[in-house]
Amino acid sequence: MNFDRLNLYYDVRLDGIEGECFDYSVYLDGGVTEEKYKEICNAVHDFQEPYEKKDIYMGYYSVSKEDDKVEIYLDLGNVKPQYENVSINGILQALNNVSGIKSVIINEGLDDFDF
């Protein structure tokens, strides 16, 4: 997926692919605080907003807070092919504006399954 070309300050790993859905597990140096959770929510929203204003669908996304991580769910269903990688990488680039991220694991645990 060429994540190394994004020049991210944090580590990113893709464990596997599950169709058109991507689940980003965001781990933070100091754990998940309400402030960091809101900052991540805002970063993802700010990435999506310019596309929404132009009626360009970048996928369904949701952000939730877990005990030790923030989860970002992205469903690319009905996204035009030219915007799929833009959406996948755009979330990572948006997170690059949030300090204190240790790592992001996409589709964490999918490497445990045999296909």
mmCIF file with all atom_site columns, N, CA, C and O in Angstrom, residues 1-50:
data_model
loop_
_atom_site.group_PDB
_atom_site.id
_atom_site.type_symbol
_atom_site.label_atom_id
_atom_site.label_alt_id
_atom_site.label_comp_id
_atom_site.label_asym_id
_atom_site.label_entity_id
_atom_site.label_seq_id
_atom_site.pdbx_PDB_ins_code
_atom_site.Cartn_x
_atom_site.Cartn_y
_atom_site.Cartn_z
_atom_site.occupancy
_atom_site.B_iso_or_equiv
_atom_site.pdbx_formal_charge
_atom_site.auth_seq_id
_atom_site.auth_comp_id
_atom_site.auth_asym_id
_atom_site.auth_atom_id
_atom_site.pdbx_PDB_model_num
ATOM 1   N N  . MET A 1 1  ? 0.829   -1.206 0.000  1.00 0.00 ? 1  MET A N  1
ATOM 2   C CA . MET A 1 1  ? 0.000   0.000  0.000  1.00 0.00 ? 1  MET A CA 1
ATOM 3   C C  . MET A 1 1  ? 0.865   1.258  0.000  1.00 0.00 ? 1  MET A C  1
ATOM 4   O O  . MET A 1 1  ? 0.345   2.342  0.031  1.00 0.00 ? 1  MET A O  1
ATOM 5   N N  . ASN A 1 2  ? 2.173   1.093  0.027  1.00 0.00 ? 2  ASN A N  1
ATOM 6   C CA . ASN A 1 2  ? 3.105   2.220  -0.056 1.00 0.00 ? 2  ASN A CA 1
ATOM 7   C C  . ASN A 1 2  ? 2.944   3.244  1.068  1.00 0.00 ? 2  ASN A C  1
ATOM 8   O O  . ASN A 1 2  ? 3.130   4.434  0.853  1.00 0.00 ? 2  ASN A O  1
ATOM 9   N N  . PHE A 1 3  ? 2.630   2.778  2.266  1.00 0.00 ? 3  PHE A N  1
ATOM 10  C CA . PHE A 1 3  ? 2.486   3.695  3.394  1.00 0.00 ? 3  PHE A CA 1
ATOM 11  C C  . PHE A 1 3  ? 3.790   4.416  3.712  1.00 0.00 ? 3  PHE A C  1
ATOM 12  O O  . PHE A 1 3  ? 3.771   5.518  4.235  1.00 0.00 ? 3  PHE A O  1
ATOM 13  N N  . ASP A 1 4  ? 4.920   3.791  3.390  1.00 0.00 ? 4  ASP A N  1
ATOM 14  C CA . ASP A 1 4  ? 6.208   4.414  3.668  1.00 0.00 ? 4  ASP A CA 1
ATOM 15  C C  . ASP A 1 4  ? 6.402   5.693  2.863  1.00 0.00 ? 4  ASP A C  1
ATOM 16  O O  . ASP A 1 4  ? 7.175   6.563  3.246  1.00 0.00 ? 4  ASP A O  1
ATOM 17  N N  . ARG A 1 5  ? 5.696   5.856  1.770  1.00 0.00 ? 5  ARG A N  1
ATOM 18  C CA . ARG A 1 5  ? 5.801   7.071  0.952  1.00 0.00 ? 5  ARG A CA 1
ATOM 19  C C  . ARG A 1 5  ? 5.009   8.245  1.520  1.00 0.00 ? 5  ARG A C  1
ATOM 20  O O  . ARG A 1 5  ? 5.107   9.358  1.012  1.00 0.00 ? 5  ARG A O  1
ATOM 21  N N  . LEU A 1 6  ? 4.231   8.002  2.560  1.00 0.00 ? 6  LEU A N  1
ATOM 22  C CA . LEU A 1 6  ? 3.400   9.065  3.139  1.00 0.00 ? 6  LEU A CA 1
ATOM 23  C C  . LEU A 1 6  ? 4.183   9.953  4.108  1.00 0.00 ? 6  LEU A C  1
ATOM 24  O O  . LEU A 1 6  ? 3.680   10.975 4.554  1.00 0.00 ? 6  LEU A O  1
ATOM 25  N N  . ASN A 1 7  ? 5.379   9.550  4.485  1.00 0.00 ? 7  ASN A N  1
ATOM 26  C CA . ASN A 1 7  ? 6.211   10.314 5.431  1.00 0.00 ? 7  ASN A CA 1
ATOM 27  C C  . ASN A 1 7  ? 5.491   10.569 6.750  1.00 0.00 ? 7  ASN A C  1
ATOM 28  O O  . ASN A 1 7  ? 5.446   11.704 7.239  1.00 0.00 ? 7  ASN A O  1
ATOM 29  N N  . LEU A 1 8  ? 4.944   9.527  7.327  1.00 0.00 ? 8  LEU A N  1
ATOM 30  C CA . LEU A 1 8  ? 4.248   9.631  8.604  1.00 0.00 ? 8  LEU A CA 1
ATOM 31  C C  . LEU A 1 8  ? 5.246   9.560  9.753  1.00 0.00 ? 8  LEU A C  1
ATOM 32  O O  . LEU A 1 8  ? 6.251   8.844  9.663  1.00 0.00 ? 8  LEU A O  1
ATOM 33  N N  . TYR A 1 9  ? 4.979   10.285 10.831 1.00 0.00 ? 9  TYR A N  1
ATOM 34  C CA . TYR A 1 9  ? 5.901   10.260 11.959 1.00 0.00 ? 9  TYR A CA 1
ATOM 35  C C  . TYR A 1 9  ? 5.690   9.032  12.844 1.00 0.00 ? 9  TYR A C  1
ATOM 36  O O  . TYR A 1 9  ? 6.541   8.698  13.669 1.00 0.00 ? 9  TYR A O  1
ATOM 37  N N  . TYR A 1 10 ? 4.587   8.325  12.684 1.00 0.00 ? 10 TYR A N  1
ATOM 38  C CA . TYR A 1 10 ? 4.263   7.153  13.491 1.00 0.00 ? 10 TYR A CA 1
ATOM 39  C C  . TYR A 1 10 ? 4.358   5.896  12.613 1.00 0.00 ? 10 TYR A C  1
ATOM 40  O O  . TYR A 1 10 ? 4.376   5.964  11.390 1.00 0.00 ? 10 TYR A O  1
ATOM 41  N N  . ASP A 1 11 ? 4.408   4.731  13.266 1.00 0.00 ? 11 ASP A N  1
ATOM 42  C CA . ASP A 1 11 ? 4.455   3.459  12.556 1.00 0.00 ? 11 ASP A CA 1
ATOM 43  C C  . ASP A 1 11 ? 3.055   3.087  12.078 1.00 0.00 ? 11 ASP A C  1
ATOM 44  O O  . ASP A 1 11 ? 2.070   3.289  12.795 1.00 0.00 ? 11 ASP A O  1
ATOM 45  N N  . VAL A 1 12 ? 2.979   2.515  10.867 1.00 0.00 ? 12 VAL A N  1
ATOM 46  C CA . VAL A 1 12 ? 1.701   2.040  10.330 1.00 0.00 ? 12 VAL A CA 1
ATOM 47  C C  . VAL A 1 12 ? 1.924   0.656  9.736  1.00 0.00 ? 12 VAL A C  1
ATOM 48  O O  . VAL A 1 12 ? 2.970   0.378  9.145  1.00 0.00 ? 12 VAL A O  1
ATOM 49  N N  . ARG A 1 13 ? 0.913   -0.205 9.947  1.00 0.00 ? 13 ARG A N  1
ATOM 50  C CA . ARG A 1 13 ? 0.996   -1.578 9.471  1.00 0.00 ? 13 ARG A CA 1
ATOM 51  C C  . ARG A 1 13 ? -0.380  -2.017 8.987  1.00 0.00 ? 13 ARG A C  1
ATOM 52  O O  . ARG A 1 13 ? -1.393  -1.666 9.585  1.00 0.00 ? 13 ARG A O  1
ATOM 53  N N  . LEU A 1 14 ? -0.403  -2.783 7.916  1.00 0.00 ? 14 LEU A N  1
ATOM 54  C CA . LEU A 1 14 ? -1.630  -3.374 7.393  1.00 0.00 ? 14 LEU A CA 1
ATOM 55  C C  . LEU A 1 14 ? -1.553  -4.867 7.642  1.00 0.00 ? 14 LEU A C  1
ATOM 56  O O  . LEU A 1 14 ? -0.666  -5.541 7.112  1.00 0.00 ? 14 LEU A O  1
ATOM 57  N N  . ASP A 1 15 ? -2.478  -5.402 8.468  1.00 0.00 ? 15 ASP A N  1
ATOM 58  C CA . ASP A 1 15 ? -2.453  -6.827 8.790  1.00 0.00 ? 15 ASP A CA 1
ATOM 59  C C  . ASP A 1 15 ? -3.139  -7.684 7.739  1.00 0.00 ? 15 ASP A C  1
ATOM 60  O O  . ASP A 1 15 ? -2.806  -8.843 7.581  1.00 0.00 ? 15 ASP A O  1
ATOM 61  N N  . GLY A 1 16 ? -4.111  -7.140 7.049  1.00 0.00 ? 16 GLY A N  1
ATOM 62  C CA . GLY A 1 16 ? -4.823  -7.920 6.043  1.00 0.00 ? 16 GLY A CA 1
ATOM 63  C C  . GLY A 1 16 ? -5.883  -7.081 5.371  1.00 0.00 ? 16 GLY A C  1
ATOM 64  O O  . GLY A 1 16 ? -6.116  -5.943 5.745  1.00 0.00 ? 16 GLY A O  1
ATOM 65  N N  . ILE A 1 17 ? -6.523  -7.668 4.380  1.00 0.00 ? 17 ILE A N  1
ATOM 66  C CA . ILE A 1 17 ? -7.580  -6.976 3.640  1.00 0.00 ? 17 ILE A CA 1
ATOM 67  C C  . ILE A 1 17 ? -8.883  -7.740 3.845  1.00 0.00 ? 17 ILE A C  1
ATOM 68  O O  . ILE A 1 17 ? -8.910  -8.969 3.762  1.00 0.00 ? 17 ILE A O  1
ATOM 69  N N  . GLU A 1 18 ? -9.927  -6.992 4.116  1.00 0.00 ? 18 GLU A N  1
ATOM 70  C CA . GLU A 1 18 ? -11.255 -7.580 4.261  1.00 0.00 ? 18 GLU A CA 1
ATOM 71  C C  . GLU A 1 18 ? -12.213 -6.801 3.369  1.00 0.00 ? 18 GLU A C  1
ATOM 72  O O  . GLU A 1 18 ? -12.908 -5.890 3.816  1.00 0.00 ? 18 GLU A O  1
ATOM 73  N N  . GLY A 1 19 ? -12.191 -7.126 2.093  1.00 0.00 ? 19 GLY A N  1
ATOM 74  C CA . GLY A 1 19 ? -13.083 -6.465 1.144  1.00 0.00 ? 19 GLY A CA 1
ATOM 75  C C  . GLY A 1 19 ? -12.824 -4.979 1.084  1.00 0.00 ? 19 GLY A C  1
ATOM 76  O O  . GLY A 1 19 ? -11.695 -4.534 0.938  1.00 0.00 ? 19 GLY A O  1
ATOM 77  N N  . GLU A 1 20 ? -13.884 -4.205 1.243  1.00 0.00 ? 20 GLU A N  1
ATOM 78  C CA . GLU A 1 20 ? -13.796 -2.752 1.117  1.00 0.00 ? 20 GLU A CA 1
ATOM 79  C C  . GLU A 1 20 ? -13.834 -2.043 2.467  1.00 0.00 ? 20 GLU A C  1
ATOM 80  O O  . GLU A 1 20 ? -14.049 -0.847 2.535  1.00 0.00 ? 20 GLU A O  1
ATOM 81  N N  . CYS A 1 21 ? -13.613 -2.796 3.543  1.00 0.00 ? 21 CYS A N  1
ATOM 82  C CA . CYS A 1 21 ? -13.666 -2.214 4.891  1.00 0.00 ? 21 CYS A CA 1
ATOM 83  C C  . CYS A 1 21 ? -12.275 -2.165 5.520  1.00 0.00 ? 21 CYS A C  1
ATOM 84  O O  . CYS A 1 21 ? -11.494 -3.107 5.398  1.00 0.00 ? 21 CYS A O  1
ATOM 85  N N  . PHE A 1 22 ? -12.009 -1.064 6.188  1.00 0.00 ? 22 PHE A N  1
ATOM 86  C CA . PHE A 1 22 ? -10.723 -0.849 6.841  1.00 0.00 ? 22 PHE A CA 1
ATOM 87  C C  . PHE A 1 22 ? -10.981 -0.380 8.266  1.00 0.00 ? 22 PHE A C  1
ATOM 88  O O  . PHE A 1 22 ? -11.764 0.538  8.494  1.00 0.00 ? 22 PHE A O  1
ATOM 89  N N  . ASP A 1 23 ? -10.318 -1.032 9.205  1.00 0.00 ? 23 ASP A N  1
ATOM 90  C CA . ASP A 1 23 ? -10.455 -0.692 10.617 1.00 0.00 ? 23 ASP A CA 1
ATOM 91  C C  . ASP A 1 23 ? -9.087  -0.261 11.129 1.00 0.00 ? 23 ASP A C  1
ATOM 92  O O  . ASP A 1 23 ? -8.159  -1.060 11.196 1.00 0.00 ? 23 ASP A O  1
ATOM 93  N N  . TYR A 1 24 ? -8.957  1.027  11.446 1.00 0.00 ? 24 TYR A N  1
ATOM 94  C CA . TYR A 1 24 ? -7.701  1.611  11.906 1.00 0.00 ? 24 TYR A CA 1
ATOM 95  C C  . TYR A 1 24 ? -7.670  1.568  13.438 1.00 0.00 ? 24 TYR A C  1
ATOM 96  O O  . TYR A 1 24 ? -8.515  2.181  14.089 1.00 0.00 ? 24 TYR A O  1
ATOM 97  N N  . SER A 1 25 ? -6.705  0.886  14.015 1.00 0.00 ? 25 SER A N  1
ATOM 98  C CA . SER A 1 25 ? -6.488  0.888  15.460 1.00 0.00 ? 25 SER A CA 1
ATOM 99  C C  . SER A 1 25 ? -5.378  1.894  15.735 1.00 0.00 ? 25 SER A C  1
ATOM 100 O O  . SER A 1 25 ? -4.234  1.696  15.321 1.00 0.00 ? 25 SER A O  1
ATOM 101 N N  . VAL A 1 26 ? -5.717  2.964  16.426 1.00 0.00 ? 26 VAL A N  1
ATOM 102 C CA . VAL A 1 26 ? -4.785  4.062  16.676 1.00 0.00 ? 26 VAL A CA 1
ATOM 103 C C  . VAL A 1 26 ? -4.319  3.975  18.130 1.00 0.00 ? 26 VAL A C  1
ATOM 104 O O  . VAL A 1 26 ? -5.125  4.109  19.056 1.00 0.00 ? 26 VAL A O  1
ATOM 105 N N  . TYR A 1 27 ? -3.028  3.744  18.309 1.00 0.00 ? 27 TYR A N  1
ATOM 106 C CA . TYR A 1 27 ? -2.437  3.652  19.637 1.00 0.00 ? 27 TYR A CA 1
ATOM 107 C C  . TYR A 1 27 ? -1.665  4.931  19.931 1.00 0.00 ? 27 TYR A C  1
ATOM 108 O O  . TYR A 1 27 ? -0.900  5.410  19.092 1.00 0.00 ? 27 TYR A O  1
ATOM 109 N N  . LEU A 1 28 ? -1.860  5.444  21.137 1.00 0.00 ? 28 LEU A N  1
ATOM 110 C CA . LEU A 1 28 ? -1.258  6.713  21.541 1.00 0.00 ? 28 LEU A CA 1
ATOM 111 C C  . LEU A 1 28 ? -0.215  6.496  22.625 1.00 0.00 ? 28 LEU A C  1
ATOM 112 O O  . LEU A 1 28 ? -0.350  5.590  23.460 1.00 0.00 ? 28 LEU A O  1
ATOM 113 N N  . ASP A 1 29 ? 0.814   7.340  22.628 1.00 0.00 ? 29 ASP A N  1
ATOM 114 C CA . ASP A 1 29 ? 1.881   7.242  23.626 1.00 0.00 ? 29 ASP A CA 1
ATOM 115 C C  . ASP A 1 29 ? 1.353   7.330  25.050 1.00 0.00 ? 29 ASP A C  1
ATOM 116 O O  . ASP A 1 29 ? 1.723   6.546  25.896 1.00 0.00 ? 29 ASP A O  1
ATOM 117 N N  . GLY A 1 30 ? 0.484   8.266  25.326 1.00 0.00 ? 30 GLY A N  1
ATOM 118 C CA . GLY A 1 30 ? -0.003  8.477  26.681 1.00 0.00 ? 30 GLY A CA 1
ATOM 119 C C  . GLY A 1 30 ? -1.350  7.840  26.951 1.00 0.00 ? 30 GLY A C  1
ATOM 120 O O  . GLY A 1 30 ? -2.004  8.186  27.929 1.00 0.00 ? 30 GLY A O  1
ATOM 121 N N  . GLY A 1 31 ? -1.771  6.912  26.114 1.00 0.00 ? 31 GLY A N  1
ATOM 122 C CA . GLY A 1 31 ? -3.103  6.314  26.278 1.00 0.00 ? 31 GLY A CA 1
ATOM 123 C C  . GLY A 1 31 ? -4.163  7.219  25.681 1.00 0.00 ? 31 GLY A C  1
ATOM 124 O O  . GLY A 1 31 ? -3.887  8.321  25.210 1.00 0.00 ? 31 GLY A O  1
ATOM 125 N N  . VAL A 1 32 ? -5.385  6.748  25.724 1.00 0.00 ? 32 VAL A N  1
ATOM 126 C CA . VAL A 1 32 ? -6.505  7.468  25.110 1.00 0.00 ? 32 VAL A CA 1
ATOM 127 C C  . VAL A 1 32 ? -7.110  8.427  26.132 1.00 0.00 ? 32 VAL A C  1
ATOM 128 O O  . VAL A 1 32 ? -7.649  8.005  27.146 1.00 0.00 ? 32 VAL A O  1
ATOM 129 N N  . THR A 1 33 ? -6.973  9.714  25.847 1.00 0.00 ? 33 THR A N  1
ATOM 130 C CA . THR A 1 33 ? -7.631  10.729 26.667 1.00 0.00 ? 33 THR A CA 1
ATOM 131 C C  . THR A 1 33 ? -8.798  11.297 25.865 1.00 0.00 ? 33 THR A C  1
ATOM 132 O O  . THR A 1 33 ? -8.863  11.145 24.648 1.00 0.00 ? 33 THR A O  1
ATOM 133 N N  . GLU A 1 34 ? -9.691  11.934 26.547 1.00 0.00 ? 34 GLU A N  1
ATOM 134 C CA . GLU A 1 34 ? -10.827 12.557 25.859 1.00 0.00 ? 34 GLU A CA 1
ATOM 135 C C  . GLU A 1 34 ? -10.346 13.619 24.878 1.00 0.00 ? 34 GLU A C  1
ATOM 136 O O  . GLU A 1 34 ? -10.872 13.757 23.778 1.00 0.00 ? 34 GLU A O  1
ATOM 137 N N  . GLU A 1 35 ? -9.316  14.358 25.265 1.00 0.00 ? 35 GLU A N  1
ATOM 138 C CA . GLU A 1 35 ? -8.758  15.405 24.404 1.00 0.00 ? 35 GLU A CA 1
ATOM 139 C C  . GLU A 1 35 ? -8.195  14.816 23.105 1.00 0.00 ? 35 GLU A C  1
ATOM 140 O O  . GLU A 1 35 ? -8.460  15.315 22.010 1.00 0.00 ? 35 GLU A O  1
ATOM 141 N N  . LYS A 1 36 ? -7.421  13.731 23.208 1.00 0.00 ? 36 LYS A N  1
ATOM 142 C CA . LYS A 1 36 ? -6.842  13.100 22.018 1.00 0.00 ? 36 LYS A CA 1
ATOM 143 C C  . LYS A 1 36 ? -7.930  12.470 21.148 1.00 0.00 ? 36 LYS A C  1
ATOM 144 O O  . LYS A 1 36 ? -7.862  12.509 19.924 1.00 0.00 ? 36 LYS A O  1
ATOM 145 N N  . TYR A 1 37 ? -8.931  11.878 21.798 1.00 0.00 ? 37 TYR A N  1
ATOM 146 C CA . TYR A 1 37 ? -10.046 11.293 21.054 1.00 0.00 ? 37 TYR A CA 1
ATOM 147 C C  . TYR A 1 37 ? -10.736 12.368 20.215 1.00 0.00 ? 37 TYR A C  1
ATOM 148 O O  . TYR A 1 37 ? -10.972 12.181 19.022 1.00 0.00 ? 37 TYR A O  1
ATOM 149 N N  . LYS A 1 38 ? -11.027 13.500 20.809 1.00 0.00 ? 38 LYS A N  1
ATOM 150 C CA . LYS A 1 38 ? -11.677 14.600 20.080 1.00 0.00 ? 38 LYS A CA 1
ATOM 151 C C  . LYS A 1 38 ? -10.769 15.134 18.973 1.00 0.00 ? 38 LYS A C  1
ATOM 152 O O  . LYS A 1 38 ? -11.236 15.467 17.889 1.00 0.00 ? 38 LYS A O  1
ATOM 153 N N  . GLU A 1 39 ? -9.477  15.209 19.236 1.00 0.00 ? 39 GLU A N  1
ATOM 154 C CA . GLU A 1 39 ? -8.530  15.692 18.230 1.00 0.00 ? 39 GLU A CA 1
ATOM 155 C C  . GLU A 1 39 ? -8.501  14.753 17.013 1.00 0.00 ? 39 GLU A C  1
ATOM 156 O O  . GLU A 1 39 ? -8.464  15.208 15.864 1.00 0.00 ? 39 GLU A O  1
ATOM 157 N N  . ILE A 1 40 ? -8.549  13.457 17.270 1.00 0.00 ? 40 ILE A N  1
ATOM 158 C CA . ILE A 1 40 ? -8.584  12.476 16.174 1.00 0.00 ? 40 ILE A CA 1
ATOM 159 C C  . ILE A 1 40 ? -9.892  12.579 15.410 1.00 0.00 ? 40 ILE A C  1
ATOM 160 O O  . ILE A 1 40 ? -9.901  12.567 14.172 1.00 0.00 ? 40 ILE A O  1
ATOM 161 N N  . CYS A 1 41 ? -11.004 12.705 16.111 1.00 0.00 ? 41 CYS A N  1
ATOM 162 C CA . CYS A 1 41 ? -12.311 12.881 15.451 1.00 0.00 ? 41 CYS A CA 1
ATOM 163 C C  . CYS A 1 41 ? -12.289 14.104 14.541 1.00 0.00 ? 41 CYS A C  1
ATOM 164 O O  . CYS A 1 41 ? -12.743 14.045 13.386 1.00 0.00 ? 41 CYS A O  1
ATOM 165 N N  . ASN A 1 42 ? -11.773 15.191 15.040 1.00 0.00 ? 42 ASN A N  1
ATOM 166 C CA . ASN A 1 42 ? -11.704 16.433 14.254 1.00 0.00 ? 42 ASN A CA 1
ATOM 167 C C  . ASN A 1 42 ? -10.785 16.290 13.049 1.00 0.00 ? 42 ASN A C  1
ATOM 168 O O  . ASN A 1 42 ? -11.094 16.788 11.966 1.00 0.00 ? 42 ASN A O  1
ATOM 169 N N  . ALA A 1 43 ? -9.661  15.604 13.215 1.00 0.00 ? 43 ALA A N  1
ATOM 170 C CA . ALA A 1 43 ? -8.715  15.431 12.107 1.00 0.00 ? 43 ALA A CA 1
ATOM 171 C C  . ALA A 1 43 ? -9.351  14.633 10.970 1.00 0.00 ? 43 ALA A C  1
ATOM 172 O O  . ALA A 1 43 ? -9.234  14.999 9.796  1.00 0.00 ? 43 ALA A O  1
ATOM 173 N N  . VAL A 1 44 ? -10.065 13.569 11.311 1.00 0.00 ? 44 VAL A N  1
ATOM 174 C CA . VAL A 1 44 ? -10.712 12.750 10.285 1.00 0.00 ? 44 VAL A CA 1
ATOM 175 C C  . VAL A 1 44 ? -11.835 13.533 9.615  1.00 0.00 ? 44 VAL A C  1
ATOM 176 O O  . VAL A 1 44 ? -11.979 13.517 8.388  1.00 0.00 ? 44 VAL A O  1
ATOM 177 N N  . HIS A 1 45 ? -12.607 14.246 10.413 1.00 0.00 ? 45 HIS A N  1
ATOM 178 C CA . HIS A 1 45 ? -13.687 15.070 9.850  1.00 0.00 ? 45 HIS A CA 1
ATOM 179 C C  . HIS A 1 45 ? -13.133 16.155 8.932  1.00 0.00 ? 45 HIS A C  1
ATOM 180 O O  . HIS A 1 45 ? -13.669 16.386 7.844  1.00 0.00 ? 45 HIS A O  1
ATOM 181 N N  . ASP A 1 46 ? -12.062 16.804 9.366  1.00 0.00 ? 46 ASP A N  1
ATOM 182 C CA . ASP A 1 46 ? -11.471 17.873 8.558  1.00 0.00 ? 46 ASP A CA 1
ATOM 183 C C  . ASP A 1 46 ? -10.934 17.350 7.226  1.00 0.00 ? 46 ASP A C  1
ATOM 184 O O  . ASP A 1 46 ? -10.965 18.059 6.225  1.00 0.00 ? 46 ASP A O  1
ATOM 185 N N  . PHE A 1 47 ? -10.459 16.105 7.217  1.00 0.00 ? 47 PHE A N  1
ATOM 186 C CA . PHE A 1 47 ? -10.015 15.512 5.958  1.00 0.00 ? 47 PHE A CA 1
ATOM 187 C C  . PHE A 1 47 ? -11.210 15.279 5.025  1.00 0.00 ? 47 PHE A C  1
ATOM 188 O O  . PHE A 1 47 ? -11.143 15.557 3.832  1.00 0.00 ? 47 PHE A O  1
ATOM 189 N N  . GLN A 1 48 ? -12.299 14.770 5.563  1.00 0.00 ? 48 GLN A N  1
ATOM 190 C CA . GLN A 1 48 ? -13.469 14.404 4.748  1.00 0.00 ? 48 GLN A CA 1
ATOM 191 C C  . GLN A 1 48 ? -14.273 15.617 4.281  1.00 0.00 ? 48 GLN A C  1
ATOM 192 O O  . GLN A 1 48 ? -14.860 15.589 3.200  1.00 0.00 ? 48 GLN A O  1
ATOM 193 N N  . GLU A 1 49 ? -14.304 16.663 5.067  1.00 0.00 ? 49 GLU A N  1
ATOM 194 C CA . GLU A 1 49 ? -15.187 17.806 4.809  1.00 0.00 ? 49 GLU A CA 1
ATOM 195 C C  . GLU A 1 49 ? -15.046 18.437 3.416  1.00 0.00 ? 49 GLU A C  1
ATOM 196 O O  . GLU A 1 49 ? -16.067 18.672 2.752  1.00 0.00 ? 49 GLU A O  1
ATOM 197 N N  . PRO A 1 50 ? -13.843 18.724 2.915  1.00 0.00 ? 50 PRO A N  1
ATOM 198 C CA . PRO A 1 50 ? -13.756 19.347 1.585  1.00 0.00 ? 50 PRO A CA 1
ATOM 199 C C  . PRO A 1 50 ? -14.365 18.469 0.478  1.00 0.00 ? 50 PRO A C  1
ATOM 200 O O  . PRO A 1 50 ? -14.933 18.981 -0.478 1.00 0.00 ? 50 PRO A O  1
#
